[in-house]
PDB file of C-alpha atoms and ligand atoms in Angstrom:
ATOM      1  CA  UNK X 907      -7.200  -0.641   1.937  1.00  0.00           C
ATOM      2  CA  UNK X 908      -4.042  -0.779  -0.168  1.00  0.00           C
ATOM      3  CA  UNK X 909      -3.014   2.294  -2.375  1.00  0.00           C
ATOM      4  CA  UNK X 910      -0.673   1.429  -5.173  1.00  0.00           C
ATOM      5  CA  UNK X 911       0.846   4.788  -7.206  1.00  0.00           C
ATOM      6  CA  UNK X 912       1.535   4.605 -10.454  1.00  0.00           C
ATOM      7  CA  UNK X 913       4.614   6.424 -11.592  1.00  0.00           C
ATOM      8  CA  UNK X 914       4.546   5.694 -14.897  1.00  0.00           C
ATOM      9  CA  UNK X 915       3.801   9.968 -15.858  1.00  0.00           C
ATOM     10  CA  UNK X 916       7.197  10.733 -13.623  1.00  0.00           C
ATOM     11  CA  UNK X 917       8.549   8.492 -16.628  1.00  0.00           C
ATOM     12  CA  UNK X 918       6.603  10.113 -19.273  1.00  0.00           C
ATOM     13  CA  UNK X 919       8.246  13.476 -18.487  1.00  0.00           C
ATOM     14  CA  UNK X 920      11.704  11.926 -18.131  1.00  0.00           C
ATOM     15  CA  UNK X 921      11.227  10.347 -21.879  1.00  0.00           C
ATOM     16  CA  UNK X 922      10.067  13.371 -23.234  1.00  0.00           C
ATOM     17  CA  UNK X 923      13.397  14.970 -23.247  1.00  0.00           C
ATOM     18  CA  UNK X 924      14.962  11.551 -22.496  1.00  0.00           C
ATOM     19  CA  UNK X 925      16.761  13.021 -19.823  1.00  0.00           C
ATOM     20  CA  UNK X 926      17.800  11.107 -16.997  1.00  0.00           C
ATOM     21  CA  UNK X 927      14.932  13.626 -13.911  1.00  0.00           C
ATOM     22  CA  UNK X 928      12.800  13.010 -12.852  1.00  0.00           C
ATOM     23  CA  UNK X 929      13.815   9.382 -11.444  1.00  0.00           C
ATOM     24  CA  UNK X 930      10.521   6.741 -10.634  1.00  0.00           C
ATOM     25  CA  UNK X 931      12.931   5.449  -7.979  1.00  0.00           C
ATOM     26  CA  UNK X 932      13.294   9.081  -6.431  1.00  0.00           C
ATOM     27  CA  UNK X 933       9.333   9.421  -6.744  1.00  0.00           C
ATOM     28  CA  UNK X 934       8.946   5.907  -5.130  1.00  0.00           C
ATOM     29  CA  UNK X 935      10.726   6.618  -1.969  1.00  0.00           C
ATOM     30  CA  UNK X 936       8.558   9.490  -1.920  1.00  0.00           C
ATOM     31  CA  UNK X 937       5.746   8.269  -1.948  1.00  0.00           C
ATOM     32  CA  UNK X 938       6.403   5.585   0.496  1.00  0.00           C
ATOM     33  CA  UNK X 939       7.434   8.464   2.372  1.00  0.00           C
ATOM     34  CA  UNK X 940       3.798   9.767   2.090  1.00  0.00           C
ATOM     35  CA  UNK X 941       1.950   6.550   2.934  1.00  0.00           C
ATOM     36  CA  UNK X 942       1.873   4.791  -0.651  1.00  0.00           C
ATOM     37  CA  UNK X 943       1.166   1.175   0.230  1.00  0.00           C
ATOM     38  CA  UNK X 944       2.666   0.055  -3.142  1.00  0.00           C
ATOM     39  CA  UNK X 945       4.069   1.307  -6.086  1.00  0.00           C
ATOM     40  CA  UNK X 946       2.449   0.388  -9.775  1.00  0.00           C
ATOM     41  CA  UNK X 947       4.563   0.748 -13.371  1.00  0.00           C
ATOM     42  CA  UNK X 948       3.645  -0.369 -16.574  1.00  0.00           C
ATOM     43  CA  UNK X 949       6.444  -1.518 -18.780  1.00  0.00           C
ATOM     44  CA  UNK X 950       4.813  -1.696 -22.026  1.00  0.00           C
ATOM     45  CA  UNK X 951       5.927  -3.162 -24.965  1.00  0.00           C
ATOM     46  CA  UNK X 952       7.040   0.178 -26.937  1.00  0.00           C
ATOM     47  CA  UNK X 953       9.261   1.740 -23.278  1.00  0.00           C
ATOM     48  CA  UNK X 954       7.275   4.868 -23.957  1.00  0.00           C
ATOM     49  CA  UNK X 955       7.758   5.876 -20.183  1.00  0.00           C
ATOM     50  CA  UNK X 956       8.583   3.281 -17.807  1.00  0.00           C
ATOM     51  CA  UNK X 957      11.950   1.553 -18.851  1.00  0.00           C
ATOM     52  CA  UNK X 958      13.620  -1.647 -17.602  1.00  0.00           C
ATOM     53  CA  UNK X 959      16.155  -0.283 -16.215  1.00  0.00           C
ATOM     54  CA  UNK X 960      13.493   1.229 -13.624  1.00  0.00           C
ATOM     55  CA  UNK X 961      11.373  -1.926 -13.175  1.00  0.00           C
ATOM     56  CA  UNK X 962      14.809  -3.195 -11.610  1.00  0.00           C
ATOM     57  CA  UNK X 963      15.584  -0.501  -9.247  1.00  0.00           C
ATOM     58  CA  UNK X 964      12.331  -0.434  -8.288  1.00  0.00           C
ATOM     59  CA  UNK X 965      12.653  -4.021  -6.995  1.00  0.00           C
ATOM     60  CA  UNK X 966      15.578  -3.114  -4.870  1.00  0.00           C
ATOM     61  CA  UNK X 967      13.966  -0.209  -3.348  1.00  0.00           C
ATOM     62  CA  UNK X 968      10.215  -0.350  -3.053  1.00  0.00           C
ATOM     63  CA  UNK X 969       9.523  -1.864   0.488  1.00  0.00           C
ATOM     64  CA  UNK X 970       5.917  -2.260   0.060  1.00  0.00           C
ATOM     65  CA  UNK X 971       3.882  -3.967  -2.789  1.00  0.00           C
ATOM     66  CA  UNK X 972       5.387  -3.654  -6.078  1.00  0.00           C
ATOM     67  CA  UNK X 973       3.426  -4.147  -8.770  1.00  0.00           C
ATOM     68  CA  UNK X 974       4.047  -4.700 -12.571  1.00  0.00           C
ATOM     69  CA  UNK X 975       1.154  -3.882 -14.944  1.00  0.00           C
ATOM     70  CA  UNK X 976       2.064  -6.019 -18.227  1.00  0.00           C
ATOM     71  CA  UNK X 977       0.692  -6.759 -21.658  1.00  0.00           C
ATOM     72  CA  UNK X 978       0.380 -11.095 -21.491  1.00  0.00           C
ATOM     73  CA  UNK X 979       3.257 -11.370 -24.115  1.00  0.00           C
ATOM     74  CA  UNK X 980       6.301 -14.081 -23.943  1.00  0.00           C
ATOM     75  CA  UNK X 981       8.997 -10.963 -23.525  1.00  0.00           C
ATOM     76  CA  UNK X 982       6.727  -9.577 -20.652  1.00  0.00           C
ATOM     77  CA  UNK X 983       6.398 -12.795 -18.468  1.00  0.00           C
ATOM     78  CA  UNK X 984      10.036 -13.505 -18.886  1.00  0.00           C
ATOM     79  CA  UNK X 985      10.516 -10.025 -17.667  1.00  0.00           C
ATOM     80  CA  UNK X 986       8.470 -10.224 -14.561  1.00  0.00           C
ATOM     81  CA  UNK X 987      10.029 -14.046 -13.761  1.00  0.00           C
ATOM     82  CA  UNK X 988      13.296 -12.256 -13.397  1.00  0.00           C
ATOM     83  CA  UNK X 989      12.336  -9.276 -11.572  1.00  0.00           C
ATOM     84  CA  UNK X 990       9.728 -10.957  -9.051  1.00  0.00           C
ATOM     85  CA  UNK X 991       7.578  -8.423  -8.823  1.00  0.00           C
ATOM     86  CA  UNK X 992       5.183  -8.682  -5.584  1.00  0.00           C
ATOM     87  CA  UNK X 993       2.363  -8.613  -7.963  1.00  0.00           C
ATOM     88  CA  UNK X 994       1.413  -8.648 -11.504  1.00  0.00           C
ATOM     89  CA  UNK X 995      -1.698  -7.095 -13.616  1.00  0.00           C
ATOM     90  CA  UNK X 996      -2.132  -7.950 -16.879  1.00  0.00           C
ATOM     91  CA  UNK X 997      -3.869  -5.695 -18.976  1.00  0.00           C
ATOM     92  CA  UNK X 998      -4.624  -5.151 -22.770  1.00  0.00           C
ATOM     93  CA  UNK X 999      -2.137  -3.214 -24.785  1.00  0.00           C
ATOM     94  CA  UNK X1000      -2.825  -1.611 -28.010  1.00  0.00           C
ATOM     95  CA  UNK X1001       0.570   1.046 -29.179  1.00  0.00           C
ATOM     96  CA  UNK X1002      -1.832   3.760 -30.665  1.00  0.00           C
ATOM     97  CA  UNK X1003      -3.730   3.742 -27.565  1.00  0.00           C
ATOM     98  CA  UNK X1004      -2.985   7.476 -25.262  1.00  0.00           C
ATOM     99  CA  UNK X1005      -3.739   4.900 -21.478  1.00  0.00           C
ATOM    100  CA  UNK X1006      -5.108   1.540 -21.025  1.00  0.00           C
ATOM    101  CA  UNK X1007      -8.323   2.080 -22.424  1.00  0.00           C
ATOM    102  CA  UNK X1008     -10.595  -1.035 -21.582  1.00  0.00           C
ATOM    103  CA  UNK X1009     -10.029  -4.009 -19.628  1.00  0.00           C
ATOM    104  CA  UNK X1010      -8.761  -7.420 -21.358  1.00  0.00           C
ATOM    105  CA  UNK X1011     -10.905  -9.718 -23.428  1.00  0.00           C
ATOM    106  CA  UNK X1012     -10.979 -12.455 -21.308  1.00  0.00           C
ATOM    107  CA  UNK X1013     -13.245 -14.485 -23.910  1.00  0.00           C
ATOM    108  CA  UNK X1014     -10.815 -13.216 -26.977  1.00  0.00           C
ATOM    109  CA  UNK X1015      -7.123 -13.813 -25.461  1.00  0.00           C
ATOM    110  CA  UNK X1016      -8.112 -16.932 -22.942  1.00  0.00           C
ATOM    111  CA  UNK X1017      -5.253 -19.020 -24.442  1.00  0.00           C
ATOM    112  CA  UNK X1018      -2.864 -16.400 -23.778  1.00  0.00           C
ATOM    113  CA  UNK X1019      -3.767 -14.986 -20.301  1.00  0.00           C
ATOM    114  CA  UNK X1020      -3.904 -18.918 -18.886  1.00  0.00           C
ATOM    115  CA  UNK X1021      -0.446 -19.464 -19.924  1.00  0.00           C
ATOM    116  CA  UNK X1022       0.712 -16.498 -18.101  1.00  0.00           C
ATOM    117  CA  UNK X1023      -2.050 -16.421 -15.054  1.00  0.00           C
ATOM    118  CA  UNK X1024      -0.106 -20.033 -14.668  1.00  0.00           C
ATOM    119  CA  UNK X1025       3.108 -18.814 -15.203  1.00  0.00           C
ATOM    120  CA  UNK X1026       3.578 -15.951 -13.221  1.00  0.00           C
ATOM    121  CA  UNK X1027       1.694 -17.487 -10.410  1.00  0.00           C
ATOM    122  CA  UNK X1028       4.036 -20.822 -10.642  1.00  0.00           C
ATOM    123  CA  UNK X1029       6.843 -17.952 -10.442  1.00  0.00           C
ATOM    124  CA  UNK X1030       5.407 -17.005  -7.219  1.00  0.00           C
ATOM    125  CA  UNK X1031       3.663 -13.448  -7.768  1.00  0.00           C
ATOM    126  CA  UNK X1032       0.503 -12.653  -7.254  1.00  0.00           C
ATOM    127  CA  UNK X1033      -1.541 -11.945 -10.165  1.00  0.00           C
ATOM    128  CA  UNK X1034      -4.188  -9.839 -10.767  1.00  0.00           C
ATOM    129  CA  UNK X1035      -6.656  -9.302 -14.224  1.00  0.00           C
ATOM    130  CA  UNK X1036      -7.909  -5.738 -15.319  1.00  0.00           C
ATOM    131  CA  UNK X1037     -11.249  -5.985 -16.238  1.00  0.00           C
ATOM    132  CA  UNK X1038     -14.222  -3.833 -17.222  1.00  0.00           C
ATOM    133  CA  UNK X1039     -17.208  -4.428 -14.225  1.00  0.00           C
ATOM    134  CA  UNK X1040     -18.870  -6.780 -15.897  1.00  0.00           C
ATOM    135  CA  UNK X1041     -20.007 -10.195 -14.361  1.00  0.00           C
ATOM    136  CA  UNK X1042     -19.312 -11.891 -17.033  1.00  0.00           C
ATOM    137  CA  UNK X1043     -15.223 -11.045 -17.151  1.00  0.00           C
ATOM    138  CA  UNK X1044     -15.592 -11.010 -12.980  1.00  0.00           C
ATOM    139  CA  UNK X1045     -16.532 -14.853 -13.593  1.00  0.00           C
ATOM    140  CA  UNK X1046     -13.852 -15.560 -16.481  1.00  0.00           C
ATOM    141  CA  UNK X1047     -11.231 -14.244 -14.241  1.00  0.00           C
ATOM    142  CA  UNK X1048     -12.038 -16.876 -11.711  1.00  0.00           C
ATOM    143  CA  UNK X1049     -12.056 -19.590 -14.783  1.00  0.00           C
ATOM    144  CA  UNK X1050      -9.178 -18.236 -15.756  1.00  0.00           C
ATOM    145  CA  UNK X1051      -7.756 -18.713 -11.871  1.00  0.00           C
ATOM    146  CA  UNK X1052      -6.124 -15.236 -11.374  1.00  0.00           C
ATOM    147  CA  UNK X1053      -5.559 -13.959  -7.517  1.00  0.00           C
ATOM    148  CA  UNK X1054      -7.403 -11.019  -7.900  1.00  0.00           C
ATOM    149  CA  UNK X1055      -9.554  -8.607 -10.463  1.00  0.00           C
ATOM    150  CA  UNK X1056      -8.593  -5.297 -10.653  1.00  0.00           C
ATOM    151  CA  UNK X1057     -12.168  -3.481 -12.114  1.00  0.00           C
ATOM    152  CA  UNK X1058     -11.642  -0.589 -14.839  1.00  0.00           C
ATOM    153  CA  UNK X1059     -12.823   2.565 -12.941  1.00  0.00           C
ATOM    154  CA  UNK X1060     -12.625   4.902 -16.521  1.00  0.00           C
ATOM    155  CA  UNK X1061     -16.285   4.553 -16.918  1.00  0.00           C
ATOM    156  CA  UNK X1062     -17.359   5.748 -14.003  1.00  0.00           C
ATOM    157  CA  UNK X1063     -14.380   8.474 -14.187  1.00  0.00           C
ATOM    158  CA  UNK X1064     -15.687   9.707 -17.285  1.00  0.00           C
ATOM    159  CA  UNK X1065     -19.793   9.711 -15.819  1.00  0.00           C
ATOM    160  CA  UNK X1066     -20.951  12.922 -15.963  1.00  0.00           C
ATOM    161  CA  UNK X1067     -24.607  13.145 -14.820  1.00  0.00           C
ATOM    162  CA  UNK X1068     -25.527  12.136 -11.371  1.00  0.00           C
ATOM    163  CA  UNK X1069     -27.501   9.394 -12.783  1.00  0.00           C
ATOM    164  CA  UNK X1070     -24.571   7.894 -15.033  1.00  0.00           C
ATOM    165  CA  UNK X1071     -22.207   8.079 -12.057  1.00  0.00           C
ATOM    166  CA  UNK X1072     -24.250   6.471  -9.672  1.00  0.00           C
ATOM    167  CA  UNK X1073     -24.894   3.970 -12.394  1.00  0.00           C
ATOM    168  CA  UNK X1074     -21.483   3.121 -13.167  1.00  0.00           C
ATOM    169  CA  UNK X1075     -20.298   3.409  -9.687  1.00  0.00           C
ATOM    170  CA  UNK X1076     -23.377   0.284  -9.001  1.00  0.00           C
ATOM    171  CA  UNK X1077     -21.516  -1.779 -11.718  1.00  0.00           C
ATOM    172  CA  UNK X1078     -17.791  -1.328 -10.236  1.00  0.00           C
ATOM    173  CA  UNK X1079     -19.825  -2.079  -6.693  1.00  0.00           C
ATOM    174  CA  UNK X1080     -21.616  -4.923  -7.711  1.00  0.00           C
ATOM    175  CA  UNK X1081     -18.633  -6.180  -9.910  1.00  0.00           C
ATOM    176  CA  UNK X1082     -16.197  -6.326  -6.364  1.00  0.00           C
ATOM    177  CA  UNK X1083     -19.100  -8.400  -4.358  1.00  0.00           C
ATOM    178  CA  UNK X1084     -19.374 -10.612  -7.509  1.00  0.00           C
ATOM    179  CA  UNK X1085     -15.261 -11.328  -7.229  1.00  0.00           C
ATOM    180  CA  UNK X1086     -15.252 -11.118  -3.531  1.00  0.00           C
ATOM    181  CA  UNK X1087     -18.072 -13.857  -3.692  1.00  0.00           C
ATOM    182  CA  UNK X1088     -16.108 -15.942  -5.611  1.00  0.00           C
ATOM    183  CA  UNK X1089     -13.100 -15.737  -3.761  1.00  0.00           C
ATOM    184  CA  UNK X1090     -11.073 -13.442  -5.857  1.00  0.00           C
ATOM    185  CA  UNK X1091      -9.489 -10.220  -4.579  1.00  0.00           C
ATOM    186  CA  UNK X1092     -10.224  -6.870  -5.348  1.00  0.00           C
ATOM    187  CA  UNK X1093      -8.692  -3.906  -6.940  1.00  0.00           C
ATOM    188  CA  UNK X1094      -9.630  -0.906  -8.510  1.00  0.00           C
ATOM    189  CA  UNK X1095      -8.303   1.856 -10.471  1.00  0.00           C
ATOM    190  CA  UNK X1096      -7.939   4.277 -13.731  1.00  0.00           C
ATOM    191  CA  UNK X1097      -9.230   7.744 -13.685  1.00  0.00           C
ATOM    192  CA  UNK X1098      -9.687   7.935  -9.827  1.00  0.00           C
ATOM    193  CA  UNK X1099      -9.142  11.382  -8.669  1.00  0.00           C
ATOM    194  CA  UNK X1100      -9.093  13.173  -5.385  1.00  0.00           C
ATOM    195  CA  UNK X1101     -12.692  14.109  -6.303  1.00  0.00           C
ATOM    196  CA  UNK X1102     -14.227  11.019  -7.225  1.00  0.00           C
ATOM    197  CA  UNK X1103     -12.581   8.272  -5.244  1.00  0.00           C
ATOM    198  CA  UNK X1104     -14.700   8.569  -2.355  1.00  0.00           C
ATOM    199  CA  UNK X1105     -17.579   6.370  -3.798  1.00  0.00           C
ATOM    200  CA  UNK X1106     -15.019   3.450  -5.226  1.00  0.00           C
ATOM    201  CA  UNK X1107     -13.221   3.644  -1.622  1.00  0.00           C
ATOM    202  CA  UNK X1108     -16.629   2.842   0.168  1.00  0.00           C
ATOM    203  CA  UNK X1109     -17.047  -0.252  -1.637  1.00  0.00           C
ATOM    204  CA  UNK X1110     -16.488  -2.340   1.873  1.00  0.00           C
ATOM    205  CA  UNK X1111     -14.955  -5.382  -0.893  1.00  0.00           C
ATOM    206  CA  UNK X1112     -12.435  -3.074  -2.440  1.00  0.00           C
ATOM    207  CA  UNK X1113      -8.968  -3.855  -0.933  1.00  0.00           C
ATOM    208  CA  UNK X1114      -6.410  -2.016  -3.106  1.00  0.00           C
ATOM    209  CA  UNK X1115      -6.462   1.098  -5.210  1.00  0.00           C
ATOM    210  CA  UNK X1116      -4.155   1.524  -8.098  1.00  0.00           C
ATOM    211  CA  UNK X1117      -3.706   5.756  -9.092  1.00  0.00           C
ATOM    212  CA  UNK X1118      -1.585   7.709 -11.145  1.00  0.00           C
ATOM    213  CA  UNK X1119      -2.524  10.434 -12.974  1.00  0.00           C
ATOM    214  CA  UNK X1120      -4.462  12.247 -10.255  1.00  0.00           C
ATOM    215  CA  UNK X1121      -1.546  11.415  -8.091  1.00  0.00           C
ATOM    216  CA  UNK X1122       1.343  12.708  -9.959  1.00  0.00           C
ATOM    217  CA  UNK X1123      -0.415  15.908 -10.918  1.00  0.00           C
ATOM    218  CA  UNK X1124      -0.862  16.941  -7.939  1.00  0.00           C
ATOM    219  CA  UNK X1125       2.986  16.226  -7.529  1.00  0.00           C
ATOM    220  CA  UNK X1126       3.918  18.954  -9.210  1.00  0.00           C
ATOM    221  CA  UNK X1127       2.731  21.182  -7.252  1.00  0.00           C
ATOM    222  CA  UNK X1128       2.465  19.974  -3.044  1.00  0.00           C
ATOM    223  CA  UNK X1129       5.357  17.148  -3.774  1.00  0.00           C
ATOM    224  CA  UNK X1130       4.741  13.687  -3.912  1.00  0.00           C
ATOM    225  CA  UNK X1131       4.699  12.778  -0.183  1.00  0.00           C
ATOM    226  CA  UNK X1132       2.185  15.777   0.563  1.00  0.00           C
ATOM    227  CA  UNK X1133       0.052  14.369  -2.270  1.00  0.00           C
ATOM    228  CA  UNK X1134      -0.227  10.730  -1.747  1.00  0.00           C
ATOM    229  CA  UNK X1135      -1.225  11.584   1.775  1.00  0.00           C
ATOM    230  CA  UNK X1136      -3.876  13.399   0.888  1.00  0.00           C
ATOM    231  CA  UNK X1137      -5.104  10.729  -1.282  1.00  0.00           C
ATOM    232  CA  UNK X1138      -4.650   8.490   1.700  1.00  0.00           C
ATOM    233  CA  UNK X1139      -6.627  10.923   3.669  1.00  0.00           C
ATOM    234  CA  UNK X1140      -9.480  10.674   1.105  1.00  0.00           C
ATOM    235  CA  UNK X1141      -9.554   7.282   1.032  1.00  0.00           C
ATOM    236  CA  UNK X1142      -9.597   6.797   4.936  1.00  0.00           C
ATOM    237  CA  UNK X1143     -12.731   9.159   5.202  1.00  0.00           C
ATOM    238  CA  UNK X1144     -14.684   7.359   2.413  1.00  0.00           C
ATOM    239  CA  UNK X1145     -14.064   4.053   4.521  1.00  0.00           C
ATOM    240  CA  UNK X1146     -14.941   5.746   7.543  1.00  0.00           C
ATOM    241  CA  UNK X1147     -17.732   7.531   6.487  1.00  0.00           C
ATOM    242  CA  UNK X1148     -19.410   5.599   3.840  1.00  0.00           C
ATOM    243  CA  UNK X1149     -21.996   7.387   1.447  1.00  0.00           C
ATOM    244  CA  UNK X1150     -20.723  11.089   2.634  1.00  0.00           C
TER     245      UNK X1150
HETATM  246  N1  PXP O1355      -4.846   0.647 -13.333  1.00  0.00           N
HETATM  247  C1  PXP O1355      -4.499   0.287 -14.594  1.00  0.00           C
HETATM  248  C2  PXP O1355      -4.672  -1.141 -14.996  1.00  0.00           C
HETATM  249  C3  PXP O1355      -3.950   1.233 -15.491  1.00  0.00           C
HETATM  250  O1  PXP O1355      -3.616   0.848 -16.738  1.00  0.00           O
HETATM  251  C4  PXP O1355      -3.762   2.560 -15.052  1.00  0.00           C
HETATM  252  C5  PXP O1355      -3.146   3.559 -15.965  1.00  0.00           C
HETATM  253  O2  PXP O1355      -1.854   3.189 -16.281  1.00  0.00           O
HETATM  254  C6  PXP O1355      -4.138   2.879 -13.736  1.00  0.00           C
HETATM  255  C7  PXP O1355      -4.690   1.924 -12.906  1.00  0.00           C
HETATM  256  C8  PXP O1355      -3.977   4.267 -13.201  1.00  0.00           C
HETATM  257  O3  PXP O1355      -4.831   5.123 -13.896  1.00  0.00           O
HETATM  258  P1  PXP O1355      -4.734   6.689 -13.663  1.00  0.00           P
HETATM  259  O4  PXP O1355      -3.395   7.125 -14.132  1.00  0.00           O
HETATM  260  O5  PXP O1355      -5.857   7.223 -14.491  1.00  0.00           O
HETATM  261  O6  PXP O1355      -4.916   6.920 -12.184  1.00  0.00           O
END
């Protein structure tokens, strides 16, 4: 099982004085440092934290997986053709919106995520769609002939009764065997926590994890190597230990 951190908050508190610390490419060696697998930035279309200067240096110096989460815009594919990152996720980008707040509309924007499911893929990166855990986007993403899905956790983040969690955690699960079935590969991520991965970790079809928030927070306070270990730790026990 992969983890992929996403720096884009070490960005967000850069930009908010626009200041030139804390550095994503400091953070990145740190977490590599810690056991980070990959590293995960989304350059969006208004460079509210992530900017392109650091989607560059980040290809020079990330030695595992890097990968670019991107709105499926003209500007944003030429982008990642340059750059070559390992890996790209497309996901749905609205400017008012606080974080990604729903995976794409695979039935809405088909026309545009073909062209650049074909064109990234033709550019040699790996591409992977962020979708809510729904069969019905799990089957458009194979259509649609993306590497991988990467299944919107923020419902089940947001559960808060034992039966809603266990609900939404059945739809992520049953979402990855869907994907896995039809020979797509799986991610997951948004709103995973050190308290709540566990269950999405088990999921024996789940092959890479993509965390941020959770991740960074806890930053602040152990360091970024100390953290993303931990999460690593986490991780490695809910594999281990499935259902504990
Ligand atoms: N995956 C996707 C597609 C995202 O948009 C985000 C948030 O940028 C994440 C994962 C990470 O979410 P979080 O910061 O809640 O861990």
């Amino acid at each position: 099982m992969r983890l992929g951190v996403n720096l884009d908050h070490v960005a967000t508190v850069r930009q908010a004085r626009r200041a030139a610390e804390p550095d994503p490419a400091a953070a990145a060696v740190l977490a590599e440092l810690g056991g980070a697998d990959g590293i995960t930035v989304h350059l969006r279309e208004d460079r509210r934290h992530i900017q392109d200067r650091d989607l560059r240096l980040l290809r020079d110096i990330v030695r595992g997986r890097l990968n670019l989460e991107m709105a499926a815009t003209p500007e944003m594919i030429d982008i990642a053709l340059n750059v070559k990152p390992d890996q790209a996720t497309l996901v749905p980008e609205r400017r008012e919106e606080v974080t990604t707040e729903g995976g794409l509309d695979l039935a809405a924007d088909q026309a545009s995520i073909k062209r650049a499911v074909s064109a990234l893929r033709h550019g040699g990166i790996f591409v992977a769609l962020f979708i809510d855990p729904e069969p019905e986007s799990v089957k458009s993403a194979r259509k649609l002939e993306a590497d991988a899905v990467e299944i919107h956790t923020g419902m089940y983040a947001n559960a808060r009764s034992e039966t809603s969690i266990s609900r939404e955690g059945e739809r992520v699960a049953h979402a990855a065997r869907l994907a896995a079935r039809l020979g797509l590969h799986v991610h997951a991520g948004h709103g995973l926590t050190y308290a709540n991965v566990g269950a999405v970790a088990a999921i024996p079809e789940m092959e890479e994890l993509n965390i941020g928030h959770a991740i960074v927070s806890r930053a602040l306070f152990t360091g970024m190597a100390r953290a993303v270990r931990e999460m690593k730790e986490r991780i490695a026990s809910a594999r281990s230990r499935p259902g504990a």
